Amino acid sequence: MRAITVIPGQQGSVALTDMPEPPDEDGPILVQTQAVGICGTDLEIIGGEYGSAPPGQDRLVIGHESLGRVAEAAPGTGFGAGDLVVGIVRRRDPVPCPACAAGHWDMCMNGQYTERGIKGRHGYASERYRIHPEYLVAVDPVLGILGVLLEPTTVVAKAWDHIEKIGRRAAWAPEKVLITGAGPIGLLAALLATQRGYQTYVLDRVTEGRKPEMVRRLGATYVHSEDLGEAAAEADIVIECTGHLQMLLEAGPQHVRYRIICLTGVSAAGAEANVDPGLLNRNMVLQNSVLFGSVNANRHHYELAAKALAQADSGWLGDLITRQVPLDQWTDAYARQPDDIKTILGFPDASR
Ligand code: BGC
């Protein structure tokens, strides 16, 4: 079967390759891939900066944002042929650690977890894959192709889940939310903010095009980077979705009202910033602020994300997908274009 693969660590190795059919030990459910979404992590893996192949293999099938249709499911799995499904990315470690043992593999404490399409396990950018039901999530058929947005939505569903858990440490009545970055993660974070009824600001560098319009259609306020200070001073919750924390930290001492700041963007090391650690410390302490990171998602977050997508305006969700590229033209899918929000790679669906 055809699959998009890389030799991890080797830039320029990405290729549409012929790979063996998925082995039975991968699970009793055979899924026909319909589409995979492409994100920054895929581009880092293609750039040789990230990712690892399954033990003993040279190539890694990439793709972790998926949508598929069940082709065959063993009885008792809870799935049947034709079901629209999304595969979970992370697998608990083999030890297992206390977090993984509790199903919180997104919080794996020893780093021995694996991630499909990213770390030590083949991904979903193949015509077919096999999976255990524990790691498969049914998607409302009404969503159709929009189900491919489930995995990125899980990332922000987890961020919101943890913000709310931290928020329960004391009486709290947040009103305003600032999201930095109007890419797919930022826009989905803003969707979940407006679903909660918060006054929401989304910051990005661009001044025109689809991103500001997508923000306004949510009933949120679009803020250009230069106007960050004011929105930042007002926000009770900040979700950072660019990987450029320094932008927030450099916005000045007016950050005193920050209560909970969640970082979701994976950044490169070595960024230089002019930050006063004393001021940061002082603000964090005197305002009881929390700065925390959030990555990946567990099954509970897939369920929360599925609900959020079901409640969202399907026209708005559809406009997040700015390009759909067929498998035969796969190289175009991985070449970023200026107006891209979410690009998806479409697989021929043999079950139809
Ligand atoms: C994925 C997460 C994953 C993270 C780090 C992200 O792009 O959405 O599921 O945990 O990369 O590998």
XYZ file of C-alpha atoms and ligand atoms in Angstrom:
364
model
C 0.000 0.000 0.000
C 1.068 3.583 -0.537
C 2.207 5.715 2.391
C 3.984 9.008 2.982
C 7.217 8.113 4.748
C 10.462 9.706 5.891
C 13.790 8.504 7.156
C 13.688 10.369 10.484
C 16.479 12.859 10.922
C 17.136 12.961 7.179
C 15.916 16.096 5.453
C 14.751 15.479 1.864
C 13.830 11.848 2.558
C 10.045 12.281 2.399
C 8.506 10.103 -0.310
C 5.339 8.317 -1.364
C 6.544 4.767 -0.809
C 5.155 1.273 -1.067
C 4.840 -0.157 2.422
C 3.719 -3.613 3.619
C 0.058 -4.018 4.588
C -0.540 -3.200 8.287
C 0.303 -6.246 10.436
C -2.486 -8.017 12.357
C -0.751 -7.292 15.665
C -1.523 -3.584 15.158
C -5.137 -4.393 16.063
C -8.418 -6.081 15.101
C -9.793 -3.059 13.214
C -8.725 -2.261 9.661
C -9.266 1.357 8.670
C -9.215 2.870 5.203
C -7.666 6.328 5.461
C -9.729 9.143 4.007
C -7.575 12.124 4.803
C -4.717 13.338 6.953
C -4.266 16.899 8.152
C -0.849 18.503 7.956
C 0.626 20.494 10.818
C 3.899 22.087 11.866
C 5.045 18.840 13.491
C 4.808 17.033 10.124
C 6.929 19.751 8.515
C 9.513 19.450 11.305
C 9.634 15.670 10.812
C 10.050 16.176 7.053
C 12.770 18.741 7.798
C 14.670 16.064 9.753
C 14.284 17.947 13.053
C 11.933 15.594 14.854
C 10.514 12.074 14.802
C 11.729 8.476 15.073
C 10.945 5.258 13.190
C 9.562 2.072 14.787
C 12.344 -0.026 16.322
C 14.391 -1.850 13.687
C 12.938 0.123 10.768
C 14.452 2.898 8.648
C 11.315 4.656 7.540
C 8.451 6.201 9.499
C 4.963 6.563 8.038
C 4.039 10.124 9.040
C 0.582 11.618 9.633
C -1.071 11.974 13.029
C -4.174 14.053 12.208
C -6.403 11.475 10.560
C -9.850 10.589 9.340
C -10.736 7.103 8.146
C -13.531 4.673 7.540
C -13.598 1.228 9.161
C -13.136 -1.471 6.502
C -13.217 -4.499 8.825
C -13.773 -4.806 12.554
C -13.649 -7.980 14.617
C -16.872 -8.678 16.592
C -16.882 -7.195 20.075
C -14.672 -4.236 19.190
C -17.594 -1.802 19.278
C -16.901 -0.698 15.697
C -18.422 -1.803 12.414
C -17.590 -1.474 8.723
C -18.357 2.011 7.427
C -17.849 3.853 10.738
C -16.109 7.210 10.416
C -13.168 7.205 12.806
C -10.092 9.040 14.043
C -7.041 7.301 15.495
C -5.560 8.548 18.758
C -1.928 9.685 18.422
C -0.189 8.662 21.629
C 0.256 5.155 23.109
C 1.014 4.564 26.756
C 4.556 3.535 27.591
C 5.359 -0.131 28.160
C 6.366 0.247 31.838
C 3.785 1.826 32.509
C 4.182 5.033 34.460
C 1.476 6.096 36.936
C 0.003 8.616 34.476
C -0.097 6.152 31.555
C -1.542 3.453 33.801
C -4.456 5.791 34.527
C -5.051 6.433 30.804
C -3.384 9.854 31.056
C -0.760 8.982 28.454
C -0.673 12.645 27.429
C 0.995 13.224 30.810
C 3.504 10.332 30.455
C 6.106 10.780 33.166
C 9.032 8.764 31.828
C 9.000 9.793 28.157
C 8.722 6.205 26.937
C 5.362 6.797 25.254
C 5.107 6.404 21.480
C 3.152 8.565 19.031
C 1.740 7.387 15.721
C 3.377 9.234 12.878
C 5.803 10.998 15.210
C 7.689 8.879 17.712
C 8.511 5.205 17.241
C 5.228 4.137 15.613
C 3.852 4.364 12.076
C 1.301 7.089 11.456
C -1.890 7.379 9.499
C -0.676 8.746 6.143
C -1.041 5.306 4.582
C -3.907 3.891 2.553
C -4.807 1.526 5.401
C -3.910 1.018 9.031
C -4.841 -1.376 11.812
C -5.670 -0.326 15.341
C -6.984 -1.507 18.725
C -10.421 -0.119 19.667
C -8.977 1.555 22.775
C -7.206 4.008 20.474
C -9.986 4.609 17.987
C -12.679 7.288 18.283
C -15.968 7.298 16.373
C -16.829 10.573 14.684
C -20.365 11.811 14.014
C -20.992 10.962 10.322
C -22.612 14.390 9.946
C -19.149 15.929 10.277
C -17.864 14.108 7.188
C -14.467 15.372 6.116
C -14.487 17.931 8.979
C -13.676 14.986 11.268
C -10.062 15.425 10.185
C -10.030 18.475 12.497
C -10.612 16.282 15.546
C -6.964 15.693 16.496
C -5.927 19.390 16.465
C -9.113 20.116 18.424
C -8.034 17.579 21.073
C -4.891 19.615 21.683
C -6.952 22.668 22.622
C -9.617 20.593 24.393
C -6.849 19.389 26.706
C -5.512 22.935 27.149
C -9.000 24.125 28.162
C -9.535 21.104 30.415
C -6.343 21.877 32.310
C -7.008 25.627 32.456
C -10.372 24.866 34.031
C -8.844 22.369 36.446
C -6.237 24.917 37.542
C -8.980 27.548 37.747
C -10.773 25.473 40.368
C -7.922 26.107 42.838
C -9.935 29.113 44.145
C -13.046 31.180 43.378
C -12.545 32.597 39.899
C -14.686 34.404 37.348
C -12.682 34.845 34.151
C -14.178 37.045 31.449
C -11.534 37.704 28.835
C -9.339 35.335 26.885
C -6.368 36.153 24.688
C -5.208 33.634 22.107
C -1.884 34.323 20.415
C -1.708 32.950 16.875
C -4.518 32.537 14.335
C -3.310 29.252 12.860
C -5.463 26.121 13.218
C -4.609 25.639 16.908
C -5.203 29.316 17.743
C -8.508 29.423 15.861
C -9.709 26.172 17.434
C -8.677 27.453 20.875
C -10.723 30.589 20.116
C -13.685 28.457 19.019
C -13.646 26.689 22.399
C -13.285 30.064 24.176
C -16.337 31.518 22.450
C -18.277 28.289 23.075
C -17.645 28.982 26.773
C -19.000 32.504 26.385
C -15.737 34.342 27.009
C -14.889 37.667 25.431
C -12.121 36.461 23.141
C -9.208 38.225 21.473
C -7.030 36.530 18.866
C -3.674 37.984 17.979
C -1.728 37.394 14.777
C 0.784 39.132 12.516
C -1.355 39.197 9.378
C -3.726 42.086 8.775
C -5.812 40.700 5.926
C -7.030 37.428 4.450
C -9.059 34.632 5.923
C -7.644 34.571 9.468
C -9.026 37.937 10.689
C -12.343 37.059 9.043
C -12.450 33.649 10.772
C -11.872 35.374 14.127
C -14.659 37.894 13.536
C -17.072 35.153 12.450
C -16.610 33.593 15.894
C -17.709 36.857 17.475
C -14.147 37.337 18.741
C -11.880 40.368 18.306
C -8.902 40.269 16.006
C -5.794 41.986 17.381
C -2.703 42.820 15.387
C 0.660 42.095 17.062
C 1.383 45.800 17.578
C -1.739 46.184 19.711
C -0.880 43.244 21.958
C -0.365 45.296 25.129
C -3.980 46.303 25.637
C -5.499 42.852 25.047
C -2.776 41.287 27.187
C -3.467 43.626 30.083
C -7.116 42.643 30.126
C -6.934 38.874 29.688
C -7.706 36.474 32.533
C -6.660 33.485 30.426
C -3.989 33.393 27.733
C -3.442 30.490 25.353
C -0.153 30.841 23.501
C -0.307 29.083 20.124
C 2.695 30.479 18.252
C 5.688 29.079 20.140
C 6.935 32.664 20.646
C 6.479 33.243 24.331
C 8.918 36.152 24.254
C 6.289 38.214 22.440
C 4.043 37.940 25.490
C 6.815 38.414 28.006
C 8.194 41.477 26.230
C 4.801 43.162 26.088
C 5.702 44.748 29.405
C 4.776 44.987 33.030
C 1.080 45.482 32.311
C 0.764 41.676 32.394
C -0.295 41.902 35.989
C -3.795 40.616 35.409
C -2.685 37.355 33.878
C -4.143 34.536 35.813
C -3.513 31.402 33.747
C -1.213 31.263 30.755
C -1.145 28.009 28.779
C 1.625 27.349 26.256
C 0.751 25.014 23.375
C 3.310 25.926 20.705
C 6.438 23.768 20.477
C 9.310 26.189 19.876
C 12.932 25.825 18.885
C 15.484 26.381 21.646
C 17.777 29.398 21.615
C 15.305 32.256 21.117
C 16.657 35.517 22.505
C 14.408 37.751 24.520
C 14.825 40.712 26.767
C 12.909 39.486 29.780
C 13.257 40.737 33.331
C 13.056 37.573 35.458
C 12.582 39.674 38.585
C 9.534 41.395 37.128
C 8.172 38.096 35.855
C 8.612 36.520 39.291
C 7.045 39.492 41.022
C 4.012 39.511 38.703
C 3.527 35.773 38.934
C 3.651 35.805 42.742
C 1.629 38.939 43.438
C -1.114 37.910 41.010
C -1.176 34.168 41.799
C -0.452 33.541 38.126
C 0.137 30.170 36.531
C 2.256 29.542 33.443
C 2.038 25.975 32.175
C 2.638 23.881 29.085
C 0.229 21.447 27.462
C 0.861 18.788 24.826
C -1.056 15.928 23.250
C -4.393 14.570 24.511
C -5.928 11.498 26.071
C -9.172 9.751 25.185
C -11.239 12.081 27.363
C -9.976 15.051 25.330
C -10.971 13.310 22.083
C -14.482 13.039 23.481
C -14.501 16.709 24.542
C -13.163 17.718 21.124
C -15.802 15.664 19.289
C -18.519 17.505 21.262
C -16.949 20.890 20.498
C -16.840 20.132 16.771
C -20.430 18.859 16.789
C -21.581 22.154 18.351
C -19.558 24.369 15.991
C -20.791 25.986 12.805
C -19.883 23.548 10.038
C -19.386 26.377 7.517
C -16.789 27.938 9.814
C -15.040 24.601 10.363
C -15.036 23.948 6.623
C -13.332 27.284 5.994
C -10.469 26.259 8.299
C -9.556 23.706 5.631
C -7.962 25.981 3.069
C -6.567 23.279 0.749
C -7.456 19.643 0.000
C -4.732 17.955 -2.022
C -5.168 14.506 -3.596
C -2.578 11.844 -2.746
C -1.143 11.875 -6.280
C -0.107 15.515 -5.751
C 1.154 14.923 -2.218
C 4.240 17.168 -2.563
C 1.942 20.221 -2.904
C 0.299 19.371 0.409
C 3.574 19.688 2.304
C 4.613 22.978 0.623
C 3.275 25.774 2.780
C 1.412 28.627 1.073
C 0.858 32.064 2.592
C -2.928 31.791 3.007
C -2.946 28.244 4.377
C -4.779 27.551 7.590
C -5.222 23.757 7.444
C -4.138 21.679 4.460
C -5.405 18.123 4.162
C -4.136 15.299 2.025
C -6.961 13.185 0.577
C -6.649 9.420 0.163
C -8.672 7.472 -2.402
C -11.458 5.922 -0.347
C -11.774 2.343 -1.588
C -14.811 1.664 0.624
C -17.019 4.013 -1.371
C 0.568 16.533 18.030
C 0.549 15.941 19.420
C 1.944 15.471 19.795
C 2.932 16.605 19.637
C 4.353 16.257 20.015
C 1.635 17.579 17.929
O 1.701 18.061 16.628
O -0.688 17.093 17.727
O -0.355 14.873 19.460
O 1.951 15.029 21.121
O 2.897 17.053 18.304
O 4.886 15.162 19.344
